[in-house]
Amino acid sequence: MLLFIVCFTSGLLALLVLRWHRTFKLLVPLPGPPSKSFLTGHFKDMFGLHGIEFQGEVLKTYGPTVRMAGALGEEFIFTLDPSFIHTVFVKDRSKFGRSKGGTLMIRSVFGPGLAALTGEEHRQQRKLLNPVFTEQHLRERDGKLFVHGCRSELTTKSPQLPIFTGVAKQACQAIDQSLSTDVIDMIPWTTAAALELIGEAGMGYSFNSFAGERNEYSIASKSVARLFVKLVPFIPIYPYLARLPITHNMLSYFPFPLLRQVLKVTNIQNEQAEQIIRERKDMLANGADLESVTGRGKDILTQLIPVKANEEGIFIFAGYETTSSTIARILDVLANNPEIQDRLRSEVLERQEEGVLELPYLDAVVKETLRLYAPASYISRICEEDTVVPLSYPVSTPSGTITSLPIKKGTRLALSVTFSNRDEKAWGKKADEFWPDRWLEAEQPGNPSLQCVYSSMMTFGIGQYACIGFKFAVMEIS
């Protein structure tokens, strides 16, 4: 074992030396902050506790398109420029691909699902999955949604309780029963609700989150997001690690606690998911009646079995973590804006028969939260051939002001989600404010030229790699 570790470390050092000799510099010396570390560049600043503040200060100080420092002295481009973003995701999308390190990391953590695929392989898999995630399919599967309020303030006219409504009711009842003080910590409840929703609607499996049950799978699921974020700074070296003759089982012997933790929780997830899939396949093969199963056989995992998709790992991560954090953020915003809270409550009480997805002010509150507090602050891409990208916002360089930017093959790009969603030129002077009414105006806000999949904001991405489950996520949050 010791010999293996020594050989691995030697091989890794050799690859890092090779990487250092190939350090990437931009063709054009863009403005940007000085690097504090050759080893990690600006990664710690961008992903730290105050990462959003750091990114905002950089763009405010140096301009909308800047040079940033990556690992081992590499330079990459960070931008909110709409023409740049549109070119990368839409106009010249064939020239820009997913980061190899990013897809390898996702594959190693979650398996070979859609999020880990690129090119034609991704296109074919997405084509198979698209029908499962259409709004029509989601509505037909879960029926018309009705809201349940705490303390029985609301009632339902629905003959059956669909999954979303049932989980909402469980959450409200659990909160009511636990009331002991005037202050309620909502994070555990939003976490429980999101996990139960993704379990029942996504996998046809109940975690019994509101009963206080603790099982290895739910504990592991709650750990994945925290551990996954810690792996992000290592993305640039993943392609080099992939060259080493390492099996998945060998990774568990590495002297890196973080890596061992990630493997432990993902192995628990995979084993549980595989067990659920085996049981569901057996039931389908034997012609069993799935009406008695959680989700009544209409959950997404059961729908994916015929196309043999390996999506359960990333689906739970994306559907659980981002949903719980967004719901918690909505509650925080409402607590700090009582006039918005009162208006939203009035709409829900007065128009409950119309269904959750038909309430305009609720929709506006959800959209505004997703705009202002996107779960991911930027999207990474890599340039796959030499090209020139147009700029909406000119950039000052030592040789003068430029309106287009030459980029060489291999250049890494970080396209800002957070600050594209807060760009004053697209969103107006109240771009940094929580103002749901912007979504109720005749002219929709944002930059429609970006061709985002959700309401002219970058929260769920753009183009062929946009989030396939964004409609499901919006239904969950609502």
JSON list of N, CA and C in Angstrom, two decimals, residues 256-310:
[
{"chain": "A", "resi": 256, "resn": "PHE", "atom": "N", "xyz": [-6.16, 11.15, 1.57]},
{"chain": "A", "resi": 256, "resn": "PHE", "atom": "CA", "xyz": [-6.86, 12.43, 1.50]},
{"chain": "A", "resi": 256, "resn": "PHE", "atom": "C", "xyz": [-8.24, 12.26, 2.14]},
{"chain": "A", "resi": 257, "resn": "PRO", "atom": "N", "xyz": [-8.45, 12.77, 3.36]},
{"chain": "A", "resi": 257, "resn": "PRO", "atom": "CA", "xyz": [-9.73, 12.60, 4.06]},
{"chain": "A", "resi": 257, "resn": "PRO", "atom": "C", "xyz": [-10.93, 13.06, 3.24]},
{"chain": "A", "resi": 258, "resn": "LEU", "atom": "N", "xyz": [-10.80, 14.19, 2.53]},
{"chain": "A", "resi": 258, "resn": "LEU", "atom": "CA", "xyz": [-11.92, 14.71, 1.75]},
{"chain": "A", "resi": 258, "resn": "LEU", "atom": "C", "xyz": [-12.34, 13.71, 0.69]},
{"chain": "A", "resi": 259, "resn": "LEU", "atom": "N", "xyz": [-11.36, 13.13, -0.01]},
{"chain": "A", "resi": 259, "resn": "LEU", "atom": "CA", "xyz": [-11.67, 12.16, -1.06]},
{"chain": "A", "resi": 259, "resn": "LEU", "atom": "C", "xyz": [-12.35, 10.93, -0.48]},
{"chain": "A", "resi": 260, "resn": "ARG", "atom": "N", "xyz": [-11.87, 10.46, 0.65]},
{"chain": "A", "resi": 260, "resn": "ARG", "atom": "CA", "xyz": [-12.48, 9.28, 1.28]},
{"chain": "A", "resi": 260, "resn": "ARG", "atom": "C", "xyz": [-13.91, 9.57, 1.73]},
{"chain": "A", "resi": 261, "resn": "GLN", "atom": "N", "xyz": [-14.16, 10.78, 2.22]},
{"chain": "A", "resi": 261, "resn": "GLN", "atom": "CA", "xyz": [-15.51, 11.16, 2.62]},
{"chain": "A", "resi": 261, "resn": "GLN", "atom": "C", "xyz": [-16.46, 11.16, 1.42]},
{"chain": "A", "resi": 262, "resn": "VAL", "atom": "N", "xyz": [-15.99, 11.74, 0.31]},
{"chain": "A", "resi": 262, "resn": "VAL", "atom": "CA", "xyz": [-16.81, 11.79, -0.89]},
{"chain": "A", "resi": 262, "resn": "VAL", "atom": "C", "xyz": [-17.16, 10.39, -1.37]},
{"chain": "A", "resi": 263, "resn": "LEU", "atom": "N", "xyz": [-16.16, 9.52, -1.40]},
{"chain": "A", "resi": 263, "resn": "LEU", "atom": "CA", "xyz": [-16.39, 8.14, -1.84]},
{"chain": "A", "resi": 263, "resn": "LEU", "atom": "C", "xyz": [-17.37, 7.42, -0.92]},
{"chain": "A", "resi": 264, "resn": "LYS", "atom": "N", "xyz": [-17.26, 7.66, 0.38]},
{"chain": "A", "resi": 264, "resn": "LYS", "atom": "CA", "xyz": [-18.14, 6.99, 1.34]},
{"chain": "A", "resi": 264, "resn": "LYS", "atom": "C", "xyz": [-19.59, 7.37, 1.10]},
{"chain": "A", "resi": 265, "resn": "VAL", "atom": "N", "xyz": [-19.88, 8.68, 1.00]},
{"chain": "A", "resi": 265, "resn": "VAL", "atom": "CA", "xyz": [-21.28, 9.11, 0.87]},
{"chain": "A", "resi": 265, "resn": "VAL", "atom": "C", "xyz": [-21.84, 8.75, -0.50]},
{"chain": "A", "resi": 266, "resn": "THR", "atom": "N", "xyz": [-21.02, 8.83, -1.55]},
{"chain": "A", "resi": 266, "resn": "THR", "atom": "CA", "xyz": [-21.54, 8.49, -2.88]},
{"chain": "A", "resi": 266, "resn": "THR", "atom": "C", "xyz": [-21.75, 6.99, -3.02]},
{"chain": "A", "resi": 267, "resn": "ASN", "atom": "N", "xyz": [-20.92, 6.18, -2.36]},
{"chain": "A", "resi": 267, "resn": "ASN", "atom": "CA", "xyz": [-21.14, 4.73, -2.38]},
{"chain": "A", "resi": 267, "resn": "ASN", "atom": "C", "xyz": [-22.45, 4.37, -1.69]},
{"chain": "A", "resi": 268, "resn": "ILE", "atom": "N", "xyz": [-22.75, 5.06, -0.58]},
{"chain": "A", "resi": 268, "resn": "ILE", "atom": "CA", "xyz": [-24.02, 4.82, 0.11]},
{"chain": "A", "resi": 268, "resn": "ILE", "atom": "C", "xyz": [-25.19, 5.19, -0.79]},
{"chain": "A", "resi": 269, "resn": "GLN", "atom": "N", "xyz": [-25.08, 6.34, -1.45]},
{"chain": "A", "resi": 269, "resn": "GLN", "atom": "CA", "xyz": [-26.13, 6.77, -2.38]},
{"chain": "A", "resi": 269, "resn": "GLN", "atom": "C", "xyz": [-26.33, 5.76, -3.50]},
{"chain": "A", "resi": 270, "resn": "ASN", "atom": "N", "xyz": [-25.21, 5.35, -4.09]},
{"chain": "A", "resi": 270, "resn": "ASN", "atom": "CA", "xyz": [-25.30, 4.44, -5.24]},
{"chain": "A", "resi": 270, "resn": "ASN", "atom": "C", "xyz": [-25.91, 3.10, -4.85]},
{"chain": "A", "resi": 271, "resn": "GLU", "atom": "N", "xyz": [-25.51, 2.57, -3.69]},
{"chain": "A", "resi": 271, "resn": "GLU", "atom": "CA", "xyz": [-26.05, 1.28, -3.25]},
{"chain": "A", "resi": 271, "resn": "GLU", "atom": "C", "xyz": [-27.55, 1.35, -3.02]},
{"chain": "A", "resi": 272, "resn": "GLN", "atom": "N", "xyz": [-28.01, 2.44, -2.38]},
{"chain": "A", "resi": 272, "resn": "GLN", "atom": "CA", "xyz": [-29.44, 2.59, -2.11]},
{"chain": "A", "resi": 272, "resn": "GLN", "atom": "C", "xyz": [-30.22, 2.76, -3.41]},
{"chain": "A", "resi": 273, "resn": "ALA", "atom": "N", "xyz": [-29.68, 3.60, -4.32]},
{"chain": "A", "resi": 273, "resn": "ALA", "atom": "CA", "xyz": [-30.35, 3.83, -5.59]},
{"chain": "A", "resi": 273, "resn": "ALA", "atom": "C", "xyz": [-30.43, 2.54, -6.41]},
{"chain": "A", "resi": 274, "resn": "GLU", "atom": "N", "xyz": [-29.34, 1.77, -6.41]},
{"chain": "A", "resi": 274, "resn": "GLU", "atom": "CA", "xyz": [-29.34, 0.51, -7.15]},
{"chain": "A", "resi": 274, "resn": "GLU", "atom": "C", "xyz": [-30.35, -0.47, -6.58]},
{"chain": "A", "resi": 275, "resn": "GLN", "atom": "N", "xyz": [-30.50, -0.47, -5.26]},
{"chain": "A", "resi": 275, "resn": "GLN", "atom": "CA", "xyz": [-31.49, -1.35, -4.63]},
{"chain": "A", "resi": 275, "resn": "GLN", "atom": "C", "xyz": [-32.90, -0.95, -5.04]},
{"chain": "A", "resi": 276, "resn": "ILE", "atom": "N", "xyz": [-33.19, 0.35, -5.04]},
{"chain": "A", "resi": 276, "resn": "ILE", "atom": "CA", "xyz": [-34.51, 0.84, -5.45]},
{"chain": "A", "resi": 276, "resn": "ILE", "atom": "C", "xyz": [-34.78, 0.47, -6.90]},
{"chain": "A", "resi": 277, "resn": "ILE", "atom": "N", "xyz": [-33.77, 0.65, -7.76]},
{"chain": "A", "resi": 277, "resn": "ILE", "atom": "CA", "xyz": [-33.93, 0.34, -9.18]},
{"chain": "A", "resi": 277, "resn": "ILE", "atom": "C", "xyz": [-34.19, -1.15, -9.39]},
{"chain": "A", "resi": 278, "resn": "ARG", "atom": "N", "xyz": [-33.43, -1.99, -8.67]},
{"chain": "A", "resi": 278, "resn": "ARG", "atom": "CA", "xyz": [-33.63, -3.44, -8.80]},
{"chain": "A", "resi": 278, "resn": "ARG", "atom": "C", "xyz": [-35.05, -3.83, -8.39]},
{"chain": "A", "resi": 279, "resn": "GLU", "atom": "N", "xyz": [-35.50, -3.29, -7.27]},
{"chain": "A", "resi": 279, "resn": "GLU", "atom": "CA", "xyz": [-36.86, -3.61, -6.80]},
{"chain": "A", "resi": 279, "resn": "GLU", "atom": "C", "xyz": [-37.91, -3.13, -7.79]},
{"chain": "A", "resi": 280, "resn": "ARG", "atom": "N", "xyz": [-37.71, -1.93, -8.34]},
{"chain": "A", "resi": 280, "resn": "ARG", "atom": "CA", "xyz": [-38.69, -1.38, -9.29]},
{"chain": "A", "resi": 280, "resn": "ARG", "atom": "C", "xyz": [-38.70, -2.18, -10.59]},
{"chain": "A", "resi": 281, "resn": "LYS", "atom": "N", "xyz": [-37.52, -2.61, -11.04]},
{"chain": "A", "resi": 281, "resn": "LYS", "atom": "CA", "xyz": [-37.44, -3.42, -12.25]},
{"chain": "A", "resi": 281, "resn": "LYS", "atom": "C", "xyz": [-38.15, -4.76, -12.06]},
{"chain": "A", "resi": 282, "resn": "ASP", "atom": "N", "xyz": [-37.95, -5.35, -10.89]},
{"chain": "A", "resi": 282, "resn": "ASP", "atom": "CA", "xyz": [-38.62, -6.63, -10.60]},
{"chain": "A", "resi": 282, "resn": "ASP", "atom": "C", "xyz": [-40.13, -6.46, -10.61]},
{"chain": "A", "resi": 283, "resn": "MET", "atom": "N", "xyz": [-40.61, -5.37, -10.03]},
{"chain": "A", "resi": 283, "resn": "MET", "atom": "CA", "xyz": [-42.06, -5.11, -9.98]},
{"chain": "A", "resi": 283, "resn": "MET", "atom": "C", "xyz": [-42.61, -4.92, -11.39]},
{"chain": "A", "resi": 284, "resn": "LEU", "atom": "N", "xyz": [-41.87, -4.16, -12.22]},
{"chain": "A", "resi": 284, "resn": "LEU", "atom": "CA", "xyz": [-42.32, -3.92, -13.59]},
{"chain": "A", "resi": 284, "resn": "LEU", "atom": "C", "xyz": [-42.31, -5.22, -14.39]},
{"chain": "A", "resi": 285, "resn": "ALA", "atom": "N", "xyz": [-41.26, -6.02, -14.18]},
{"chain": "A", "resi": 285, "resn": "ALA", "atom": "CA", "xyz": [-41.14, -7.28, -14.92]},
{"chain": "A", "resi": 285, "resn": "ALA", "atom": "C", "xyz": [-42.25, -8.26, -14.55]},
{"chain": "A", "resi": 286, "resn": "ASN", "atom": "N", "xyz": [-42.69, -8.19, -13.29]},
{"chain": "A", "resi": 286, "resn": "ASN", "atom": "CA", "xyz": [-43.72, -9.11, -12.81]},
{"chain": "A", "resi": 286, "resn": "ASN", "atom": "C", "xyz": [-45.13, -8.55, -12.96]},
{"chain": "A", "resi": 287, "resn": "GLY", "atom": "N", "xyz": [-45.23, -7.39, -13.58]},
{"chain": "A", "resi": 287, "resn": "GLY", "atom": "CA", "xyz": [-46.54, -6.79, -13.80]},
{"chain": "A", "resi": 287, "resn": "GLY", "atom": "C", "xyz": [-47.23, -6.34, -12.53]},
{"chain": "A", "resi": 288, "resn": "ALA", "atom": "N", "xyz": [-46.45, -5.97, -11.50]},
{"chain": "A", "resi": 288, "resn": "ALA", "atom": "CA", "xyz": [-47.02, -5.56, -10.22]},
{"chain": "A", "resi": 288, "resn": "ALA", "atom": "C", "xyz": [-47.73, -4.22, -10.34]},
{"chain": "A", "resi": 289, "resn": "ASP", "atom": "N", "xyz": [-48.72, -4.01, -9.50]},
{"chain": "A", "resi": 289, "resn": "ASP", "atom": "CA", "xyz": [-49.47, -2.75, -9.45]},
{"chain": "A", "resi": 289, "resn": "ASP", "atom": "C", "xyz": [-48.65, -1.76, -8.62]},
{"chain": "A", "resi": 290, "resn": "LEU", "atom": "N", "xyz": [-48.18, -0.69, -9.27]},
{"chain": "A", "resi": 290, "resn": "LEU", "atom": "CA", "xyz": [-47.34, 0.28, -8.59]},
{"chain": "A", "resi": 290, "resn": "LEU", "atom": "C", "xyz": [-48.12, 1.35, -7.84]},
{"chain": "A", "resi": 291, "resn": "GLU", "atom": "N", "xyz": [-49.45, 1.26, -7.83]},
{"chain": "A", "resi": 291, "resn": "GLU", "atom": "CA", "xyz": [-50.26, 2.26, -7.13]},
{"chain": "A", "resi": 291, "resn": "GLU", "atom": "C", "xyz": [-49.97, 2.28, -5.63]},
{"chain": "A", "resi": 292, "resn": "SER", "atom": "N", "xyz": [-49.51, 1.14, -5.10]},
{"chain": "A", "resi": 292, "resn": "SER", "atom": "CA", "xyz": [-49.24, 1.08, -3.67]},
{"chain": "A", "resi": 292, "resn": "SER", "atom": "C", "xyz": [-47.85, 1.58, -3.31]},
{"chain": "A", "resi": 293, "resn": "VAL", "atom": "N", "xyz": [-47.02, 1.83, -4.33]},
{"chain": "A", "resi": 293, "resn": "VAL", "atom": "CA", "xyz": [-45.66, 2.29, -4.10]},
{"chain": "A", "resi": 293, "resn": "VAL", "atom": "C", "xyz": [-45.67, 3.81, -3.95]},
{"chain": "A", "resi": 294, "resn": "THR", "atom": "N", "xyz": [-44.76, 4.34, -3.14]},
{"chain": "A", "resi": 294, "resn": "THR", "atom": "CA", "xyz": [-44.63, 5.79, -3.02]},
{"chain": "A", "resi": 294, "resn": "THR", "atom": "C", "xyz": [-44.43, 6.39, -4.41]},
{"chain": "A", "resi": 295, "resn": "GLY", "atom": "N", "xyz": [-45.24, 7.37, -4.77]},
{"chain": "A", "resi": 295, "resn": "GLY", "atom": "CA", "xyz": [-45.16, 7.96, -6.10]},
{"chain": "A", "resi": 295, "resn": "GLY", "atom": "C", "xyz": [-46.01, 7.24, -7.12]},
{"chain": "A", "resi": 296, "resn": "ARG", "atom": "N", "xyz": [-46.59, 6.10, -6.74]},
{"chain": "A", "resi": 296, "resn": "ARG", "atom": "CA", "xyz": [-47.50, 5.33, -7.59]},
{"chain": "A", "resi": 296, "resn": "ARG", "atom": "C", "xyz": [-46.89, 4.98, -8.96]},
{"chain": "A", "resi": 297, "resn": "GLY", "atom": "N", "xyz": [-45.57, 4.79, -8.98]},
{"chain": "A", "resi": 297, "resn": "GLY", "atom": "CA", "xyz": [-44.91, 4.40, -10.22]},
{"chain": "A", "resi": 297, "resn": "GLY", "atom": "C", "xyz": [-44.76, 5.53, -11.21]},
{"chain": "A", "resi": 298, "resn": "LYS", "atom": "N", "xyz": [-45.13, 6.75, -10.80]},
{"chain": "A", "resi": 298, "resn": "LYS", "atom": "CA", "xyz": [-45.03, 7.89, -11.70]},
{"chain": "A", "resi": 298, "resn": "LYS", "atom": "C", "xyz": [-43.81, 8.76, -11.38]},
{"chain": "A", "resi": 299, "resn": "ASP", "atom": "N", "xyz": [-42.97, 8.30, -10.46]},
{"chain": "A", "resi": 299, "resn": "ASP", "atom": "CA", "xyz": [-41.76, 9.05, -10.13]},
{"chain": "A", "resi": 299, "resn": "ASP", "atom": "C", "xyz": [-40.80, 9.04, -11.31]},
{"chain": "A", "resi": 300, "resn": "ILE", "atom": "N", "xyz": [-39.88, 9.99, -11.31]},
{"chain": "A", "resi": 300, "resn": "ILE", "atom": "CA", "xyz": [-38.97, 10.16, -12.44]},
{"chain": "A", "resi": 300, "resn": "ILE", "atom": "C", "xyz": [-38.04, 8.96, -12.60]},
{"chain": "A", "resi": 301, "resn": "LEU", "atom": "N", "xyz": [-37.56, 8.39, -11.49]},
{"chain": "A", "resi": 301, "resn": "LEU", "atom": "CA", "xyz": [-36.65, 7.25, -11.60]},
{"chain": "A", "resi": 301, "resn": "LEU", "atom": "C", "xyz": [-37.31, 6.08, -12.32]},
{"chain": "A", "resi": 302, "resn": "THR", "atom": "N", "xyz": [-38.56, 5.80, -12.00]},
{"chain": "A", "resi": 302, "resn": "THR", "atom": "CA", "xyz": [-39.28, 4.71, -12.68]},
{"chain": "A", "resi": 302, "resn": "THR", "atom": "C", "xyz": [-39.45, 5.02, -14.16]},
{"chain": "A", "resi": 303, "resn": "GLN", "atom": "N", "xyz": [-39.70, 6.29, -14.48]},
{"chain": "A", "resi": 303, "resn": "GLN", "atom": "CA", "xyz": [-39.86, 6.68, -15.87]},
{"chain": "A", "resi": 303, "resn": "GLN", "atom": "C", "xyz": [-38.56, 6.54, -16.66]},
{"chain": "A", "resi": 304, "resn": "LEU", "atom": "N", "xyz": [-37.42, 6.63, -15.95]},
{"chain": "A", "resi": 304, "resn": "LEU", "atom": "CA", "xyz": [-36.12, 6.56, -16.63]},
{"chain": "A", "resi": 304, "resn": "LEU", "atom": "C", "xyz": [-35.62, 5.13, -16.82]},
{"chain": "A", "resi": 305, "resn": "ILE", "atom": "N", "xyz": [-36.21, 4.18, -16.12]},
{"chain": "A", "resi": 305, "resn": "ILE", "atom": "CA", "xyz": [-35.75, 2.79, -16.23]},
{"chain": "A", "resi": 305, "resn": "ILE", "atom": "C", "xyz": [-35.78, 2.28, -17.67]},
{"chain": "A", "resi": 306, "resn": "PRO", "atom": "N", "xyz": [-36.85, 2.54, -18.45]},
{"chain": "A", "resi": 306, "resn": "PRO", "atom": "CA", "xyz": [-36.86, 2.03, -19.83]},
{"chain": "A", "resi": 306, "resn": "PRO", "atom": "C", "xyz": [-35.73, 2.55, -20.71]},
{"chain": "A", "resi": 307, "resn": "VAL", "atom": "N", "xyz": [-35.21, 3.76, -20.41]},
{"chain": "A", "resi": 307, "resn": "VAL", "atom": "CA", "xyz": [-34.14, 4.31, -21.25]},
{"chain": "A", "resi": 307, "resn": "VAL", "atom": "C", "xyz": [-32.75, 4.04, -20.66]},
{"chain": "A", "resi": 308, "resn": "LYS", "atom": "N", "xyz": [-32.74, 3.28, -19.54]},
{"chain": "A", "resi": 308, "resn": "LYS", "atom": "CA", "xyz": [-31.48, 2.85, -18.92]},
{"chain": "A", "resi": 308, "resn": "LYS", "atom": "C", "xyz": [-30.57, 4.03, -18.61]},
{"chain": "A", "resi": 309, "resn": "ALA", "atom": "N", "xyz": [-31.14, 5.08, -18.02]},
{"chain": "A", "resi": 309, "resn": "ALA", "atom": "CA", "xyz": [-30.38, 6.27, -17.70]},
{"chain": "A", "resi": 309, "resn": "ALA", "atom": "C", "xyz": [-29.78, 6.17, -16.29]},
{"chain": "A", "resi": 310, "resn": "ASN", "atom": "N", "xyz": [-28.53, 6.65, -16.14]},
{"chain": "A", "resi": 310, "resn": "ASN", "atom": "CA", "xyz": [-27.86, 6.65, -14.84]},
{"chain": "A", "resi": 310, "resn": "ASN", "atom": "C", "xyz": [-27.88, 8.06, -14.26]}
]
